[in-house]
């Protein structure tokens, strides 16, 4: 796998590993924030104004990043009836066609997600004071990651994947 597609696949694998660790960090951070919110509400008697909002924003990023990692590992929910009935080249080409159609959808997510992020960039989240641009930026970021992982899946249909 010393070819350009092989290098691309290895690069995406490293990027996915980084985002996997980022997901673990986000999940741990969310757990701490939500735990602290519960303690603050029921023990101290006053809730934190920003914790629920920040947790919601982190969850949005987790979903978009996690979807791209799940796509790469073929862990997304899908209808498997037709692919399981097919064999060989027909199954390979069906997989490629499905990924190509998905790439069109990911491109729409990237383009319109960027427009939405720019449109709402002047709004500020009330609890955290974060610009909504960064929250809506999760759409194009997730779209780019999904696009790159979908291209990787297509390349792997034509290149033997080393386990």
PDB file of C-alpha atoms in Angstrom:
ATOM      1  CA  UNK A   1       0.000   0.000   0.000  1.00  0.00           C
ATOM      2  CA  UNK A   2       2.753   2.425  -0.942  1.00  0.00           C
ATOM      3  CA  UNK A   3       0.677   4.172  -3.560  1.00  0.00           C
ATOM      4  CA  UNK A   4      -1.002   7.571  -3.278  1.00  0.00           C
ATOM      5  CA  UNK A   5      -4.378   5.985  -2.381  1.00  0.00           C
ATOM      6  CA  UNK A   6      -2.591   3.922   0.264  1.00  0.00           C
ATOM      7  CA  UNK A   7      -0.988   7.032   1.743  1.00  0.00           C
ATOM      8  CA  UNK A   8      -4.384   8.756   1.723  1.00  0.00           C
ATOM      9  CA  UNK A   9      -5.943   5.832   3.589  1.00  0.00           C
ATOM     10  CA  UNK A  10      -3.164   5.846   6.197  1.00  0.00           C
ATOM     11  CA  UNK A  11      -3.502   9.619   6.635  1.00  0.00           C
ATOM     12  CA  UNK A  12      -7.258   9.340   7.146  1.00  0.00           C
ATOM     13  CA  UNK A  13      -6.678   6.497   9.622  1.00  0.00           C
ATOM     14  CA  UNK A  14      -4.324   8.728  11.636  1.00  0.00           C
ATOM     15  CA  UNK A  15      -6.812  11.599  11.469  1.00  0.00           C
ATOM     16  CA  UNK A  16      -9.589   9.273  12.623  1.00  0.00           C
ATOM     17  CA  UNK A  17      -7.427   8.132  15.517  1.00  0.00           C
ATOM     18  CA  UNK A  18      -6.932  11.760  16.549  1.00  0.00           C
ATOM     19  CA  UNK A  19     -10.667  12.451  16.355  1.00  0.00           C
ATOM     20  CA  UNK A  20     -11.345   9.249  18.289  1.00  0.00           C
ATOM     21  CA  UNK A  21      -9.217  10.572  21.132  1.00  0.00           C
ATOM     22  CA  UNK A  22     -10.935  13.949  20.789  1.00  0.00           C
ATOM     23  CA  UNK A  23     -14.309  12.197  21.160  1.00  0.00           C
ATOM     24  CA  UNK A  24     -13.118  10.441  24.301  1.00  0.00           C
ATOM     25  CA  UNK A  25     -11.939  13.769  25.729  1.00  0.00           C
ATOM     26  CA  UNK A  26     -15.219  15.498  24.848  1.00  0.00           C
ATOM     27  CA  UNK A  27     -17.200  12.680  26.458  1.00  0.00           C
ATOM     28  CA  UNK A  28     -15.108  12.854  29.634  1.00  0.00           C
ATOM     29  CA  UNK A  29     -15.422  16.636  29.743  1.00  0.00           C
ATOM     30  CA  UNK A  30     -19.199  16.434  29.242  1.00  0.00           C
ATOM     31  CA  UNK A  31     -19.465  13.871  32.031  1.00  0.00           C
ATOM     32  CA  UNK A  32     -17.577  16.146  34.419  1.00  0.00           C
ATOM     33  CA  UNK A  33     -19.679  19.189  33.454  1.00  0.00           C
ATOM     34  CA  UNK A  34     -22.986  17.349  33.868  1.00  0.00           C
ATOM     35  CA  UNK A  35     -21.865  15.768  37.147  1.00  0.00           C
ATOM     36  CA  UNK A  36     -20.824  19.187  38.452  1.00  0.00           C
ATOM     37  CA  UNK A  37     -24.183  20.600  37.341  1.00  0.00           C
ATOM     38  CA  UNK A  38     -26.036  17.956  39.364  1.00  0.00           C
ATOM     39  CA  UNK A  39     -23.865  18.609  42.419  1.00  0.00           C
ATOM     40  CA  UNK A  40     -24.317  22.361  42.071  1.00  0.00           C
ATOM     41  CA  UNK A  41     -28.084  22.068  41.705  1.00  0.00           C
ATOM     42  CA  UNK A  42     -28.858  19.574  44.459  1.00  0.00           C
ATOM     43  CA  UNK A  43     -26.042  20.084  46.979  1.00  0.00           C
ATOM     44  CA  UNK A  44     -25.126  23.750  46.653  1.00  0.00           C
ATOM     45  CA  UNK A  45     -28.615  24.839  45.640  1.00  0.00           C
ATOM     46  CA  UNK A  46     -27.781  26.942  42.598  1.00  0.00           C
ATOM     47  CA  UNK A  47     -27.359  25.580  39.105  1.00  0.00           C
ATOM     48  CA  UNK A  48     -24.702  26.600  36.640  1.00  0.00           C
ATOM     49  CA  UNK A  49     -26.053  28.779  33.847  1.00  0.00           C
ATOM     50  CA  UNK A  50     -23.636  27.541  31.217  1.00  0.00           C
ATOM     51  CA  UNK A  51     -23.220  23.801  31.790  1.00  0.00           C
ATOM     52  CA  UNK A  52     -26.305  22.507  29.988  1.00  0.00           C
ATOM     53  CA  UNK A  53     -25.688  24.715  26.969  1.00  0.00           C
ATOM     54  CA  UNK A  54     -22.026  23.745  26.704  1.00  0.00           C
ATOM     55  CA  UNK A  55     -22.915  20.061  27.028  1.00  0.00           C
ATOM     56  CA  UNK A  56     -25.453  20.399  24.224  1.00  0.00           C
ATOM     57  CA  UNK A  57     -22.886  22.082  21.972  1.00  0.00           C
ATOM     58  CA  UNK A  58     -20.294  19.397  22.710  1.00  0.00           C
ATOM     59  CA  UNK A  59     -22.889  16.705  21.955  1.00  0.00           C
ATOM     60  CA  UNK A  60     -23.465  18.230  18.512  1.00  0.00           C
ATOM     61  CA  UNK A  61     -19.753  17.997  17.729  1.00  0.00           C
ATOM     62  CA  UNK A  62     -19.641  14.445  19.094  1.00  0.00           C
ATOM     63  CA  UNK A  63     -22.450  13.363  16.781  1.00  0.00           C
ATOM     64  CA  UNK A  64     -20.876  14.852  13.664  1.00  0.00           C
ATOM     65  CA  UNK A  65     -17.383  13.527  14.390  1.00  0.00           C
ATOM     66  CA  UNK A  66     -18.659  10.173  15.640  1.00  0.00           C
ATOM     67  CA  UNK A  67     -20.752   9.678  12.501  1.00  0.00           C
ATOM     68  CA  UNK A  68     -17.649   9.997  10.346  1.00  0.00           C
ATOM     69  CA  UNK A  69     -15.745   7.480  12.459  1.00  0.00           C
ATOM     70  CA  UNK A  70     -18.703   5.081  12.372  1.00  0.00           C
ATOM     71  CA  UNK A  71     -18.924   5.453   8.584  1.00  0.00           C
ATOM     72  CA  UNK A  72     -15.284   4.458   8.219  1.00  0.00           C
ATOM     73  CA  UNK A  73     -15.766   1.326  10.306  1.00  0.00           C
ATOM     74  CA  UNK A  74     -19.061   0.463   8.557  1.00  0.00           C
ATOM     75  CA  UNK A  75     -20.935   0.844  11.858  1.00  0.00           C
ATOM     76  CA  UNK A  76     -23.722   3.164  10.697  1.00  0.00           C
ATOM     77  CA  UNK A  77     -27.242   1.812  10.619  1.00  0.00           C
ATOM     78  CA  UNK A  78     -28.088   0.608   7.133  1.00  0.00           C
ATOM     79  CA  UNK A  79     -30.360  -1.725   5.273  1.00  0.00           C
ATOM     80  CA  UNK A  80     -28.268  -4.789   4.540  1.00  0.00           C
ATOM     81  CA  UNK A  81     -30.798  -6.988   2.710  1.00  0.00           C
ATOM     82  CA  UNK A  82     -29.652  -6.262  -0.844  1.00  0.00           C
ATOM     83  CA  UNK A  83     -25.869  -6.142  -0.168  1.00  0.00           C
ATOM     84  CA  UNK A  84     -26.021  -9.473   1.682  1.00  0.00           C
ATOM     85  CA  UNK A  85     -27.710 -11.107  -1.314  1.00  0.00           C
ATOM     86  CA  UNK A  86     -24.999  -9.865  -3.706  1.00  0.00           C
ATOM     87  CA  UNK A  87     -21.483 -11.201  -4.163  1.00  0.00           C
ATOM     88  CA  UNK A  88     -18.248 -10.165  -5.799  1.00  0.00           C
ATOM     89  CA  UNK A  89     -18.037  -7.265  -8.209  1.00  0.00           C
ATOM     90  CA  UNK A  90     -21.738  -6.410  -8.047  1.00  0.00           C
ATOM     91  CA  UNK A  91     -21.545  -5.958  -4.275  1.00  0.00           C
ATOM     92  CA  UNK A  92     -18.373  -3.872  -4.636  1.00  0.00           C
ATOM     93  CA  UNK A  93     -19.993  -1.565  -7.210  1.00  0.00           C
ATOM     94  CA  UNK A  94     -23.160  -1.222  -5.150  1.00  0.00           C
ATOM     95  CA  UNK A  95     -21.014  -0.089  -2.211  1.00  0.00           C
ATOM     96  CA  UNK A  96     -19.189   2.408  -4.421  1.00  0.00           C
ATOM     97  CA  UNK A  97     -22.463   3.796  -5.826  1.00  0.00           C
ATOM     98  CA  UNK A  98     -23.898   4.198  -2.328  1.00  0.00           C
ATOM     99  CA  UNK A  99     -20.776   6.080  -1.225  1.00  0.00           C
ATOM    100  CA  UNK A 100     -20.877   8.302  -4.327  1.00  0.00           C
ATOM    101  CA  UNK A 101     -24.490   9.236  -3.622  1.00  0.00           C
ATOM    102  CA  UNK A 102     -23.521   9.889   0.002  1.00  0.00           C
ATOM    103  CA  UNK A 103     -20.679  12.146  -1.159  1.00  0.00           C
ATOM    104  CA  UNK A 104     -23.250  14.342  -2.912  1.00  0.00           C
ATOM    105  CA  UNK A 105     -25.161  14.626   0.374  1.00  0.00           C
ATOM    106  CA  UNK A 106     -21.962  15.404   2.322  1.00  0.00           C
ATOM    107  CA  UNK A 107     -21.111  18.128  -0.173  1.00  0.00           C
ATOM    108  CA  UNK A 108     -24.528  19.692   0.425  1.00  0.00           C
ATOM    109  CA  UNK A 109     -23.917  19.517   4.190  1.00  0.00           C
ATOM    110  CA  UNK A 110     -20.544  21.218   3.772  1.00  0.00           C
ATOM    111  CA  UNK A 111     -21.788  24.010   1.512  1.00  0.00           C
ATOM    112  CA  UNK A 112     -25.030  24.811   3.305  1.00  0.00           C
ATOM    113  CA  UNK A 113     -23.483  24.214   6.738  1.00  0.00           C
ATOM    114  CA  UNK A 114     -20.871  26.843   5.951  1.00  0.00           C
ATOM    115  CA  UNK A 115     -23.570  29.275   4.810  1.00  0.00           C
ATOM    116  CA  UNK A 116     -25.573  28.643   7.991  1.00  0.00           C
ATOM    117  CA  UNK A 117     -22.460  29.124  10.148  1.00  0.00           C
ATOM    118  CA  UNK A 118     -21.766  32.444   8.458  1.00  0.00           C
ATOM    119  CA  UNK A 119     -25.411  33.536   8.710  1.00  0.00           C
ATOM    120  CA  UNK A 120     -25.635  32.915  12.450  1.00  0.00           C
ATOM    121  CA  UNK A 121     -22.083  33.998  13.243  1.00  0.00           C
ATOM    122  CA  UNK A 122     -23.231  37.270  14.734  1.00  0.00           C
ATOM    123  CA  UNK A 123     -25.368  35.564  17.394  1.00  0.00           C
ATOM    124  CA  UNK A 124     -23.974  34.769  20.819  1.00  0.00           C
ATOM    125  CA  UNK A 125     -25.116  31.839  22.971  1.00  0.00           C
ATOM    126  CA  UNK A 126     -26.641  33.313  26.145  1.00  0.00           C
ATOM    127  CA  UNK A 127     -25.221  30.896  28.720  1.00  0.00           C
ATOM    128  CA  UNK A 128     -21.670  30.480  27.481  1.00  0.00           C
ATOM    129  CA  UNK A 129     -21.084  33.604  25.403  1.00  0.00           C
ATOM    130  CA  UNK A 130     -19.793  31.468  22.514  1.00  0.00           C
ATOM    131  CA  UNK A 131     -20.409  32.701  18.989  1.00  0.00           C
ATOM    132  CA  UNK A 132     -22.952  30.498  17.255  1.00  0.00           C
ATOM    133  CA  UNK A 133     -20.572  30.425  14.269  1.00  0.00           C
ATOM    134  CA  UNK A 134     -18.455  27.854  16.093  1.00  0.00           C
ATOM    135  CA  UNK A 135     -21.473  25.725  16.954  1.00  0.00           C
ATOM    136  CA  UNK A 136     -22.805  25.697  13.395  1.00  0.00           C
ATOM    137  CA  UNK A 137     -19.262  25.019  12.180  1.00  0.00           C
ATOM    138  CA  UNK A 138     -19.888  21.438  13.313  1.00  0.00           C
ATOM    139  CA  UNK A 139     -21.940  20.894  10.122  1.00  0.00           C
ATOM    140  CA  UNK A 140     -19.186  21.606   7.580  1.00  0.00           C
ATOM    141  CA  UNK A 141     -16.576  19.954   9.823  1.00  0.00           C
ATOM    142  CA  UNK A 142     -18.653  16.785  10.085  1.00  0.00           C
ATOM    143  CA  UNK A 143     -19.396  16.943   6.355  1.00  0.00           C
ATOM    144  CA  UNK A 144     -15.706  17.154   5.490  1.00  0.00           C
ATOM    145  CA  UNK A 145     -14.878  14.240   7.791  1.00  0.00           C
ATOM    146  CA  UNK A 146     -17.745  12.180   6.346  1.00  0.00           C
ATOM    147  CA  UNK A 147     -16.601  13.033   2.806  1.00  0.00           C
ATOM    148  CA  UNK A 148     -12.993  12.040   3.492  1.00  0.00           C
ATOM    149  CA  UNK A 149     -14.026   8.777   5.160  1.00  0.00           C
ATOM    150  CA  UNK A 150     -16.422   7.962   2.334  1.00  0.00           C
ATOM    151  CA  UNK A 151     -13.628   8.462  -0.205  1.00  0.00           C
ATOM    152  CA  UNK A 152     -11.480   6.173   1.928  1.00  0.00           C
ATOM    153  CA  UNK A 153     -14.189   3.501   1.882  1.00  0.00           C
ATOM    154  CA  UNK A 154     -14.377   3.755  -1.914  1.00  0.00           C
ATOM    155  CA  UNK A 155     -10.597   3.428  -2.228  1.00  0.00           C
ATOM    156  CA  UNK A 156     -10.631   0.398   0.048  1.00  0.00           C
ATOM    157  CA  UNK A 157     -13.041  -1.350  -2.277  1.00  0.00           C
ATOM    158  CA  UNK A 158     -10.275  -1.322  -4.875  1.00  0.00           C
ATOM    159  CA  UNK A 159      -7.223  -1.690  -2.612  1.00  0.00           C
ATOM    160  CA  UNK A 160      -6.660  -4.555  -0.194  1.00  0.00           C
ATOM    161  CA  UNK A 161      -6.878  -3.194   3.355  1.00  0.00           C
ATOM    162  CA  UNK A 162      -4.083  -4.278   5.662  1.00  0.00           C
ATOM    163  CA  UNK A 163      -5.434  -5.295   9.064  1.00  0.00           C
TER     164      UNK A 163
END
